[in-house]
Amino acid sequence: MKNIKRLTLLFVLIVSLSFVFTACKGEDKDSKEANTTTEGTDKKDDENKVLKLCTANELTNLTTLTMNKENNIACNLIYETLVSYEDGEIVPKLAESWDWKDDGKTLVFKLKEGVTFSDGEPFNAEAVKKVLDFDHSNPNFAGIRGVAEIKSTEVIDEQTIAIHYENPSKFYLNAFCFQNVLGMPSPKVFTEGNFETFSKNVGTGPYVYEEFKSGDYTRFVRNENYHGDAPYYDEVIIKYIPDASSRLQALQKGEIDLIYGSDLISYDDFENASHMDNVTGVVNENISLTKNLILNPASEGLKDLEVRQAINYAINKKDIVDSLTYGNEEVAESLFSKTTPYSDVTYEEDYHYDSNKANELLDHAGWVRNESTGIREKDGKPLKLQYVYWPDLSLAKETALSIKTQLKEVGIDVETIEKDQMSWWTDGVKGEYDVTTWFTEGSYTEPHKFLQESITEMDPHLVPLQSLEDSNTYIDAVKKASVSLDEEEIKDSIQTALKYSHDHAIDLPLFYAKDMIIFRNDKVKGYQFTSAPQFFDISHVEPNN
């Protein structure tokens, strides 16, 4: 418990830093602020090729220091990663190749030549070393093992850098695909120990941060020295529109050209937009992540496996998907889809909606329905659960209310509790919940990162696992997969962990989420979703010339 308390204090500090939204003074000096109005940016459309997007929060801290969700719309404009995740594979980006040395304990990147940062600094091994050493010292990177577990970095030559680890892991490479935090900033923009702001926003990407107008927009212009193919648009303007209905109105009026991502578009918004003239909406065919719940066997109401199993049978996932997403998303039969690496698992228990089965399990567990209240009781105590969620997660509140209604049908009373992100997380890692939301992260993080973090004190899974006598089966399997380089051993270990979670009804996957986009037909012809759909990629926009 003392360790958890210490960790909680650390996390409070980390999250406090990650949510500091400050308009960086260094940026203010370089910005052409205030004297340019939104009207002025609109006039540029006649002269330049301009794409106008939006975000719900101002881009006042557009750095690679924290995983701020609002940065996902713009991080690819400025910053580039060493490698990228495309069509299920890791491919070169700023690194043209890589190799493993020392029995998998050293990762060597050969860097692309002829690349410079937009401030003129050379992109080379020395620059990458400075970035990675700085990131390694940043507590916000504790959950990214490829950075957190770095033992040392070594410049081999101008274009070659070696990253040394204490132990091998096939999944270290995946970490370098993180587009919002593992993008490469110029070494000149950060200072040792400052994990709140950069002096400027400078990377190697196709665009340069040009202007910030508080309460209105952020503007980016083409990087004329970009090492890759020149981008189509001369300028990108990202407007600050916090209200969902206002975003739709701005799209309809032509004040913006597109709205991207499930963080900004609900399915109700999507349906409304589909009835607008000159507007098209597209839902990604591929899965972004799994919307998942954790059932806590350490809590009094859920210590009995039969109760946790009954909840799995009592929830009608298809009804939730159809009502909340208009059938666009998919019911999740398992924590990860079978197309996810190492996750093609056959489970003995097939959880599906069956209220009769749920009632049988609850009866067998000794929970008897009180005919006057409709709620089951045992030893004079009602079966009441606290369902804790962070409302900023897509459809979190709506899902909680749907599940509350469904579980009442089998005699389980659910209290839904909203908490801010910090409280939701810190209470979660202490096990202070019966049911809580805990989504996967998607694409290049699955399934390894979800499993690796589940056995740490930074994750709400640990307390539930510690309450089970045979949890070492799960914990040891995750540890083995994390340090093995043998494909069969990794697969067997991951599948052992997934079967354990399923058989003990700890994780309750609800549905596979998908991303979406809505755009004006007069400006955009189409958009090709990437393998990491939570990040907008301007190179995948097809302009309507």
Coordinates of C-alpha atoms in Angstrom, one line a residue:
M1 CA 0.0 0.0 0.0
K2 CA 2.9 2.4 0.7
N3 CA 4.2 1.8 -2.7
I4 CA 0.8 2.6 -4.3
K5 CA 0.6 5.8 -2.2
R6 CA 4.0 6.8 -3.4
L7 CA 3.1 6.0 -6.9
T8 CA -0.1 8.0 -6.6
L9 CA 1.7 11.0 -5.5
L10 CA 4.1 10.6 -8.4
F11 CA 1.2 10.3 -10.8
V12 CA -0.5 13.4 -9.4
L13 CA 2.7 15.3 -10.1
I14 CA 3.0 13.8 -13.6
V15 CA -0.6 14.5 -14.6
S16 CA -0.4 17.9 -13.1
L17 CA 2.5 18.6 -15.5
S18 CA 0.7 17.0 -18.4
F19 CA -2.3 19.2 -18.1
V20 CA -0.5 22.5 -17.8
F21 CA -1.9 24.4 -20.8
T22 CA 0.4 27.4 -21.0
A23 CA 0.9 29.7 -24.0
C24 CA 4.6 29.4 -24.1
K25 CA 6.4 32.7 -23.8
G26 CA 9.0 31.7 -26.3
E27 CA 6.3 30.9 -28.8
D28 CA 4.5 34.2 -28.2
K29 CA 7.7 36.1 -29.1
D30 CA 7.8 34.3 -32.4
S31 CA 4.1 34.4 -33.2
K32 CA 2.5 36.9 -35.4
E33 CA -0.2 37.3 -32.9
A34 CA -3.4 39.4 -32.6
N35 CA -3.1 41.5 -35.7
T36 CA -4.3 38.6 -37.9
T37 CA -8.0 37.9 -37.7
T38 CA -9.9 34.8 -38.7
E39 CA -11.3 36.9 -41.6
G40 CA -7.7 37.5 -42.7
T41 CA -7.0 33.7 -42.8
D42 CA -10.1 33.1 -44.8
K43 CA -8.9 35.6 -47.5
K44 CA -5.8 33.5 -47.9
D45 CA -7.9 30.7 -49.4
D46 CA -8.0 32.6 -52.7
E47 CA -4.2 32.9 -52.9
N48 CA -3.0 29.7 -51.2
K49 CA -4.1 26.1 -50.8
V50 CA -5.4 26.1 -47.2
L51 CA -6.9 23.3 -45.2
K52 CA -8.9 24.3 -42.1
L53 CA -9.4 21.8 -39.2
C54 CA -10.6 22.2 -35.7
T55 CA -9.9 21.0 -32.2
A56 CA -11.8 21.1 -28.9
N57 CA -8.8 22.6 -27.0
E58 CA -6.3 25.2 -27.8
L59 CA -2.9 24.0 -29.0
T60 CA -1.1 26.0 -26.3
N61 CA 1.4 23.2 -25.4
L62 CA 2.1 21.5 -28.8
T63 CA 5.1 19.5 -27.5
T64 CA 6.1 15.8 -27.3
L65 CA 6.2 16.0 -23.5
T66 CA 2.8 14.5 -22.7
M67 CA 0.1 12.6 -24.4
N68 CA -2.3 15.5 -24.7
K69 CA -5.2 14.2 -26.9
E70 CA -5.7 17.6 -28.6
N71 CA -2.2 17.3 -30.0
N72 CA -3.2 14.2 -32.0
I73 CA -4.6 16.5 -34.7
A74 CA -1.4 18.4 -35.3
C75 CA 1.6 16.4 -34.1
N76 CA 2.2 14.9 -37.5
L77 CA 2.4 18.3 -39.0
I78 CA 5.5 19.3 -37.1
Y79 CA 7.1 16.1 -35.7
E80 CA 8.2 12.8 -37.2
T81 CA 9.1 9.5 -35.6
L82 CA 12.1 7.2 -36.2
V83 CA 9.7 4.5 -37.4
S84 CA 6.1 4.2 -38.2
Y85 CA 3.3 1.6 -38.1
E86 CA 1.6 1.0 -41.4
D87 CA -0.7 -1.9 -42.4
G88 CA 0.3 -4.0 -39.4
E89 CA 4.1 -3.5 -39.8
I90 CA 6.8 -1.2 -38.5
V91 CA 8.4 0.7 -41.4
P92 CA 11.2 3.3 -41.7
K93 CA 10.5 7.0 -41.2
L94 CA 13.4 9.1 -39.9
A95 CA 15.4 5.9 -39.4
E96 CA 16.0 4.2 -42.7
S97 CA 16.8 0.9 -41.1
W98 CA 17.4 -0.8 -37.7
D99 CA 19.1 -3.9 -36.3
W100 CA 19.3 -5.8 -33.0
K101 CA 22.6 -6.5 -31.4
D102 CA 23.9 -8.2 -28.2
D103 CA 21.2 -10.9 -28.1
G104 CA 18.4 -8.3 -28.4
K105 CA 19.7 -5.9 -25.8
T106 CA 20.9 -3.2 -28.2
L107 CA 18.7 -1.5 -30.8
V108 CA 20.7 0.2 -33.6
F109 CA 19.1 2.8 -35.8
K110 CA 20.6 4.0 -39.1
L111 CA 19.2 7.4 -39.7
K112 CA 18.1 9.0 -43.0
E113 CA 20.6 11.4 -44.5
G114 CA 19.9 14.9 -45.6
V115 CA 17.4 15.8 -42.9
T116 CA 17.3 19.0 -41.0
F117 CA 15.1 20.4 -38.3
S118 CA 13.0 23.4 -39.4
D119 CA 15.3 25.7 -37.2
G120 CA 18.3 24.6 -39.3
E121 CA 19.8 22.2 -36.8
P122 CA 21.0 18.9 -38.4
F123 CA 19.1 15.8 -37.7
N124 CA 21.7 13.2 -36.8
A125 CA 22.7 10.6 -34.2
E126 CA 23.8 13.3 -31.7
A127 CA 20.4 15.0 -32.0
V128 CA 18.5 11.7 -31.5
K129 CA 20.7 10.9 -28.4
K130 CA 19.9 14.3 -26.8
V131 CA 16.2 13.7 -27.5
L132 CA 16.1 10.2 -26.1
D133 CA 18.2 11.0 -23.1
F134 CA 15.9 13.9 -22.3
D135 CA 12.8 11.7 -22.8
H136 CA 14.3 9.0 -20.6
S137 CA 14.6 11.5 -17.8
N138 CA 10.9 12.6 -18.2
P139 CA 8.6 10.8 -15.7
N140 CA 5.7 11.1 -18.2
F141 CA 7.5 8.4 -20.2
A142 CA 7.3 5.8 -17.4
G143 CA 4.7 3.8 -19.3
I144 CA 6.7 3.7 -22.6
R145 CA 9.1 0.9 -22.0
G146 CA 11.2 1.5 -25.1
V147 CA 12.2 4.8 -23.5
A148 CA 11.8 4.2 -19.8
E149 CA 14.0 1.1 -19.8
I150 CA 16.9 2.6 -21.7
K151 CA 20.2 1.8 -20.1
S152 CA 22.3 4.1 -22.2
T153 CA 22.5 5.7 -25.7
E154 CA 25.6 5.7 -27.9
V155 CA 26.5 7.6 -31.0
I156 CA 28.2 5.2 -33.4
D157 CA 28.7 7.7 -36.2
E158 CA 26.9 10.8 -37.5
Q159 CA 23.9 8.7 -38.8
T160 CA 24.0 5.7 -36.5
I161 CA 22.8 5.5 -32.9
A162 CA 22.7 2.5 -30.5
I163 CA 20.2 2.2 -27.7
H164 CA 21.3 -0.2 -24.9
Y165 CA 18.8 -2.1 -22.6
E166 CA 19.3 -4.2 -19.6
N167 CA 17.0 -6.9 -21.0
P168 CA 15.9 -7.9 -24.5
S169 CA 12.3 -7.2 -25.7
K170 CA 10.9 -7.5 -29.2
F171 CA 8.4 -4.7 -28.3
Y172 CA 10.9 -1.9 -27.6
L173 CA 10.8 -1.0 -31.3
N174 CA 7.0 -0.5 -31.2
A175 CA 7.5 2.3 -28.7
F176 CA 9.2 4.5 -31.3
C177 CA 6.0 4.6 -33.3
F178 CA 4.3 6.8 -30.7
Q179 CA 3.5 9.8 -32.9
N180 CA 2.6 12.3 -30.2
V181 CA 5.4 11.7 -27.8
L182 CA 8.2 10.0 -29.7
G183 CA 8.4 12.5 -32.5
M184 CA 11.8 14.1 -32.8
P185 CA 12.0 17.8 -31.7
S186 CA 15.0 20.0 -32.2
P187 CA 17.4 19.6 -29.3
K188 CA 17.4 23.4 -29.0
V189 CA 13.8 23.7 -27.9
F190 CA 14.0 21.8 -24.6
T191 CA 16.0 22.3 -21.4
E192 CA 17.0 19.7 -18.9
G193 CA 14.4 19.1 -16.2
N194 CA 11.6 21.2 -17.9
F195 CA 8.9 18.7 -18.7
E196 CA 6.1 21.4 -19.1
T197 CA 7.0 23.4 -22.2
F198 CA 9.3 23.8 -25.1
S199 CA 10.8 27.2 -26.0
K200 CA 9.5 26.6 -29.6
N201 CA 7.7 23.9 -31.6
V202 CA 10.3 22.7 -34.0
G203 CA 10.6 19.3 -35.7
T204 CA 11.5 17.8 -39.1
G205 CA 7.9 17.5 -40.3
P206 CA 6.2 18.9 -43.5
Y207 CA 4.9 22.0 -41.7
V208 CA 6.2 24.8 -39.5
Y209 CA 4.4 26.3 -36.5
E210 CA 3.7 29.9 -37.7
E211 CA 1.1 31.6 -35.6
F212 CA -1.1 31.2 -32.5
K213 CA -4.1 33.4 -31.8
S214 CA -5.6 32.8 -28.3
G215 CA -9.2 31.7 -28.4
D216 CA -9.2 31.4 -32.2
Y217 CA -6.7 29.3 -34.1
T218 CA -3.2 28.0 -34.7
R219 CA -1.6 28.3 -38.1
F220 CA 1.0 26.1 -39.8
V221 CA 2.8 26.9 -43.0
R222 CA 4.7 24.6 -45.4
N223 CA 8.2 23.6 -44.4
E224 CA 10.1 24.7 -47.6
N225 CA 13.1 22.6 -46.5
Y226 CA 11.2 19.4 -45.9
H227 CA 13.2 16.3 -46.8
G228 CA 10.2 14.4 -48.1
D229 CA 7.6 15.0 -50.8
A230 CA 6.3 18.6 -50.6
P231 CA 2.9 18.7 -49.0
Y232 CA -0.1 19.7 -51.1
Y233 CA -1.4 22.4 -48.8
D234 CA 0.5 25.7 -48.3
E235 CA -1.1 26.3 -44.9
V236 CA -3.1 24.4 -42.3
I237 CA -5.3 26.3 -39.9
I238 CA -6.6 24.5 -36.8
K239 CA -9.4 26.4 -35.2
Y240 CA -10.4 26.2 -31.5
I241 CA -14.1 25.2 -31.3
P242 CA -14.9 23.6 -27.9
D243 CA -18.6 23.0 -28.5
A244 CA -19.7 20.0 -30.7
S245 CA -22.7 21.7 -32.2
S246 CA -20.6 24.8 -33.1
R247 CA -18.1 22.5 -34.9
L248 CA -20.9 21.2 -37.1
Q249 CA -22.2 24.7 -37.8
A250 CA -18.7 25.8 -38.7
L251 CA -18.4 22.8 -41.1
Q252 CA -21.7 23.6 -42.7
K253 CA -20.9 27.2 -43.2
G254 CA -17.5 26.4 -44.7
E255 CA -15.5 28.0 -41.8
I256 CA -13.7 24.6 -41.5
D257 CA -13.2 21.9 -44.1
L258 CA -13.2 18.8 -42.0
I259 CA -13.7 17.4 -38.5
Y260 CA -11.6 14.3 -37.6
G261 CA -11.7 11.6 -34.9
S262 CA -14.1 10.2 -32.3
D263 CA -12.8 12.7 -29.7
L264 CA -14.5 15.4 -31.7
I265 CA -17.3 13.5 -33.4
S266 CA -20.0 11.6 -31.6
Y267 CA -22.2 9.2 -33.6
D268 CA -25.1 11.6 -33.2
D269 CA -22.9 14.3 -34.7
F270 CA -22.0 11.9 -37.5
E271 CA -25.7 11.2 -38.2
N272 CA -26.5 14.9 -38.2
A273 CA -23.7 15.7 -40.5
S274 CA -24.8 13.0 -43.0
H275 CA -28.0 15.0 -43.6
M276 CA -26.1 18.2 -44.4
D277 CA -25.7 19.4 -48.0
N278 CA -22.2 19.1 -49.4
V279 CA -20.9 17.1 -46.4
T280 CA -19.7 13.5 -46.4
G281 CA -19.0 11.2 -43.4
V282 CA -16.8 8.1 -43.4
V283 CA -16.3 5.6 -40.7
N284 CA -13.0 3.7 -40.6
E285 CA -13.4 0.0 -41.5
N286 CA -10.5 -1.0 -39.2
I287 CA -10.6 -1.1 -35.4
S288 CA -9.0 1.7 -33.5
L289 CA -9.1 0.2 -29.9
T290 CA -11.3 -1.9 -27.6
K291 CA -13.7 -0.2 -25.2
N292 CA -13.2 -2.3 -22.1
L293 CA -14.3 -2.6 -18.5
I294 CA -12.4 -4.1 -15.5
L295 CA -14.4 -6.1 -13.0
N296 CA -12.6 -6.0 -9.6
P297 CA -12.5 -9.3 -7.8
A298 CA -10.9 -7.5 -4.8
S299 CA -14.3 -5.8 -4.2
E300 CA -16.9 -7.4 -1.9
G301 CA -19.6 -7.6 -4.6
L302 CA -17.4 -9.2 -7.3
K303 CA -15.1 -11.6 -5.4
D304 CA -17.2 -14.5 -6.6
L305 CA -16.3 -15.6 -10.1
E306 CA -19.9 -16.5 -10.8
V307 CA -21.0 -12.9 -10.2
R308 CA -18.4 -11.6 -12.6
Q309 CA -19.4 -14.2 -15.2
A310 CA -23.1 -13.3 -14.7
I311 CA -22.3 -9.7 -15.6
N312 CA -20.7 -10.9 -18.8
Y313 CA -23.8 -12.8 -19.7
A314 CA -26.2 -10.0 -18.6
I315 CA -24.8 -7.2 -20.8
N316 CA -26.3 -7.0 -24.3
K317 CA -23.4 -5.6 -26.2
K318 CA -25.2 -5.5 -29.5
D319 CA -28.0 -3.4 -28.1
I320 CA -25.4 -0.9 -26.8
V321 CA -23.5 -0.8 -30.1
D322 CA -26.7 -0.4 -32.1
S323 CA -28.2 2.3 -29.9
L324 CA -25.0 4.3 -29.2
T325 CA -23.1 3.9 -32.5
Y326 CA -25.9 3.3 -34.9
G327 CA -24.3 -0.1 -35.6
N328 CA -21.1 1.3 -36.9
E329 CA -18.9 -0.3 -34.3
E330 CA -18.5 -4.0 -33.6
V331 CA -19.3 -6.1 -30.6
A332 CA -16.1 -7.2 -28.9
E333 CA -16.0 -11.0 -28.3
S334 CA -12.5 -10.8 -26.8
L335 CA -10.2 -8.2 -25.4
F336 CA -8.3 -8.0 -28.7
S337 CA -9.6 -8.9 -32.1
K338 CA -8.3 -12.1 -33.7
T339 CA -6.3 -10.0 -36.2
T340 CA -4.2 -8.5 -33.4
P341 CA -0.8 -10.1 -33.2
Y342 CA -0.7 -13.2 -30.9
S343 CA -4.4 -12.8 -30.1
D344 CA -6.1 -15.5 -32.1
V345 CA -7.3 -17.4 -29.0
T346 CA -10.0 -19.9 -28.5
Y347 CA -11.8 -19.6 -25.2
E348 CA -13.6 -22.3 -23.3
E349 CA -16.3 -20.0 -22.0
D350 CA -18.2 -18.2 -24.7
Y351 CA -19.6 -15.0 -23.1
H352 CA -22.6 -13.8 -25.0
Y353 CA -25.8 -12.1 -24.0
D354 CA -27.9 -14.6 -22.1
S355 CA -30.0 -13.2 -19.2
N356 CA -31.2 -16.7 -18.2
K357 CA -27.6 -17.8 -17.8
A358 CA -26.8 -14.7 -15.8
N359 CA -29.8 -15.3 -13.4
E360 CA -28.8 -19.0 -13.0
L361 CA -25.2 -18.0 -12.0
L362 CA -26.4 -15.4 -9.6
D363 CA -28.9 -17.8 -8.0
H364 CA -26.2 -20.4 -7.7
A365 CA -23.9 -17.8 -6.0
G366 CA -26.5 -17.3 -3.3
W367 CA -27.8 -13.9 -4.4
V368 CA -31.6 -13.9 -4.0
R369 CA -33.8 -11.3 -5.6
N370 CA -35.8 -9.1 -3.2
E371 CA -39.2 -9.0 -4.8
S372 CA -40.0 -5.6 -3.4
T373 CA -36.9 -3.9 -4.6
G374 CA -36.0 -6.1 -7.5
I375 CA -32.3 -6.1 -6.3
R376 CA -30.6 -9.3 -5.2
E377 CA -29.4 -9.8 -1.7
K378 CA -27.1 -12.1 0.3
D379 CA -26.7 -12.2 4.1
G380 CA -29.0 -9.1 4.2
K381 CA -26.8 -7.0 1.9
P382 CA -27.9 -5.8 -1.6
L383 CA -25.8 -6.6 -4.6
K384 CA -24.7 -3.0 -5.4
L385 CA -21.7 -2.0 -7.5
Q386 CA -20.0 1.2 -8.1
Y387 CA -19.2 1.8 -11.8
V388 CA -16.5 4.5 -12.0
Y389 CA -15.6 6.2 -15.3
W390 CA -13.9 9.2 -16.8
P391 CA -16.5 11.0 -18.9
D392 CA -14.1 12.4 -21.4
L393 CA -13.6 8.9 -22.9
S394 CA -15.8 8.5 -25.9
L395 CA -19.3 7.2 -25.0
A396 CA -18.2 6.4 -21.5
K397 CA -21.2 8.0 -19.8
E398 CA -23.7 6.7 -22.2
T399 CA -22.3 3.2 -21.9
A400 CA -22.3 3.3 -18.1
L401 CA -26.0 4.3 -18.1
S402 CA -26.9 1.5 -20.6
I403 CA -25.1 -1.1 -18.5
K404 CA -26.7 0.2 -15.3
T405 CA -30.1 -0.4 -16.9
Q406 CA -29.2 -3.9 -18.2
L407 CA -27.7 -5.1 -15.0
K408 CA -30.8 -4.0 -13.1
E409 CA -32.8 -6.5 -15.2
V410 CA -30.9 -9.4 -13.5
G411 CA -31.1 -7.8 -10.0
I412 CA -27.8 -5.9 -9.8
D413 CA -27.9 -2.3 -8.6
V414 CA -25.3 -0.1 -10.2
E415 CA -24.2 3.4 -9.1
T416 CA -22.5 5.3 -11.9
I417 CA -19.8 7.7 -10.7
E418 CA -18.1 10.3 -12.9
K419 CA -14.6 11.3 -11.9
D420 CA -12.0 13.6 -13.4
Q421 CA -9.1 12.0 -15.1
M422 CA -6.7 12.3 -12.1
S423 CA -9.2 10.9 -9.6
W424 CA -10.4 8.2 -11.9
W425 CA -6.8 7.0 -12.4
T426 CA -5.4 7.4 -8.9
D427 CA -8.4 5.7 -7.3
G428 CA -8.3 3.1 -9.9
V429 CA -4.7 2.0 -9.2
K430 CA -5.7 1.7 -5.5
G431 CA -8.5 -0.6 -6.5
E432 CA -11.2 1.8 -5.3
Y433 CA -13.9 0.7 -7.7
D434 CA -16.1 -2.3 -8.5
V435 CA -16.3 -1.7 -12.3
T436 CA -14.2 0.9 -14.2
T437 CA -13.5 1.8 -17.8
W438 CA -10.1 0.9 -19.2
F439 CA -9.7 1.0 -22.9
T440 CA -6.9 -0.5 -25.0
E441 CA -4.6 2.0 -26.9
G442 CA -4.8 0.4 -30.3
S443 CA -2.6 -0.6 -33.3
Y444 CA 1.1 -0.7 -32.5
T445 CA 0.6 -1.0 -28.7
E446 CA -1.4 -4.2 -28.8
P447 CA -1.5 -6.5 -27.1
H448 CA 1.9 -6.1 -25.4
K449 CA 1.6 -2.7 -23.8
F450 CA -1.8 -3.3 -22.3
L451 CA -0.6 -6.6 -20.7
Q452 CA 2.8 -5.2 -19.6
E453 CA 1.2 -2.2 -17.8
S454 CA -1.5 -4.4 -16.2
I455 CA 1.1 -5.9 -13.8
T456 CA 2.4 -2.6 -12.6
E457 CA 1.3 -0.2 -9.9
M458 CA 0.4 2.3 -12.6
D459 CA -2.6 0.2 -13.7
P460 CA -6.0 -0.6 -12.2
H461 CA -5.5 -4.3 -13.0
L462 CA -2.9 -4.9 -10.3
V463 CA -5.2 -4.9 -7.3
P464 CA -7.7 -7.2 -8.9
L465 CA -4.9 -9.6 -9.9
Q466 CA -3.3 -9.6 -6.4
S467 CA -6.7 -10.7 -5.0
L468 CA -6.6 -13.9 -6.9
E469 CA -4.5 -16.8 -5.5
D470 CA -3.2 -18.1 -8.9
S471 CA -2.5 -14.7 -10.5
N472 CA 1.2 -15.6 -10.9
T473 CA 0.0 -17.6 -13.9
Y474 CA -0.9 -14.3 -15.6
I475 CA 1.9 -12.2 -14.2
D476 CA 4.7 -14.7 -15.1
A477 CA 3.3 -15.1 -18.6
V478 CA 3.3 -11.4 -19.2
K479 CA 6.9 -11.1 -17.9
K480 CA 8.0 -14.0 -20.1
A481 CA 6.5 -12.4 -23.2
S482 CA 8.1 -9.1 -22.4
V483 CA 11.7 -10.3 -22.5
S484 CA 11.5 -13.1 -25.0
L485 CA 12.7 -12.9 -28.7
D486 CA 11.2 -16.3 -29.6
E487 CA 8.0 -15.9 -31.6
E488 CA 6.4 -19.1 -30.3
E489 CA 7.2 -18.4 -26.7
I490 CA 5.8 -14.8 -27.0
K491 CA 2.6 -16.1 -28.6
D492 CA 2.1 -18.9 -26.0
S493 CA 2.8 -16.5 -23.1
I494 CA 0.5 -13.8 -24.4
Q495 CA -2.3 -16.3 -25.0
T496 CA -1.9 -17.7 -21.5
A497 CA -2.4 -14.2 -20.1
L498 CA -5.4 -13.5 -22.3
K499 CA -7.0 -16.9 -21.4
Y500 CA -6.4 -16.1 -17.7
S501 CA -8.1 -12.7 -17.9
H502 CA -11.0 -14.2 -19.8
D503 CA -11.5 -17.3 -17.6
H504 CA -11.4 -15.2 -14.4
A505 CA -13.7 -12.5 -16.0
I506 CA -11.5 -9.6 -15.1
D507 CA -11.6 -7.8 -18.4
L508 CA -15.0 -7.3 -20.0
P509 CA -14.5 -6.1 -23.6
L510 CA -17.6 -4.3 -24.9
F511 CA -17.0 -3.2 -28.4
Y512 CA -14.4 -2.4 -30.9
A513 CA -14.2 1.4 -31.5
K514 CA -13.7 3.0 -34.9
D515 CA -12.6 6.4 -35.9
M516 CA -14.4 8.7 -38.3
I517 CA -14.2 11.9 -40.3
I518 CA -16.7 14.3 -41.8
F519 CA -15.7 16.8 -44.5
R520 CA -17.0 19.3 -47.0
N521 CA -17.1 17.8 -50.5
D522 CA -16.1 21.1 -52.2
K523 CA -12.8 21.0 -50.4
V524 CA -12.0 17.3 -49.7
K525 CA -12.6 14.4 -52.0
G526 CA -11.7 11.7 -49.5
Y527 CA -9.5 10.5 -46.6
Q528 CA -7.5 7.2 -46.2
F529 CA -7.3 6.2 -42.6
T530 CA -3.9 5.0 -41.4
S531 CA -3.0 2.1 -39.2
A532 CA -2.8 4.4 -36.3
P533 CA -6.2 6.2 -36.8
Q534 CA -6.2 8.2 -33.6
F535 CA -3.6 10.5 -35.3
F536 CA -4.7 12.7 -38.2
D537 CA -2.3 12.4 -41.2
I538 CA -2.6 15.3 -43.7
S539 CA -0.8 13.3 -46.4
H540 CA -3.9 11.0 -46.5
V541 CA -6.3 13.8 -47.4
E542 CA -7.4 13.7 -51.0
P543 CA -8.1 17.3 -52.0
N544 CA -11.0 18.2 -54.3
N545 CA -9.1 20.3 -56.8

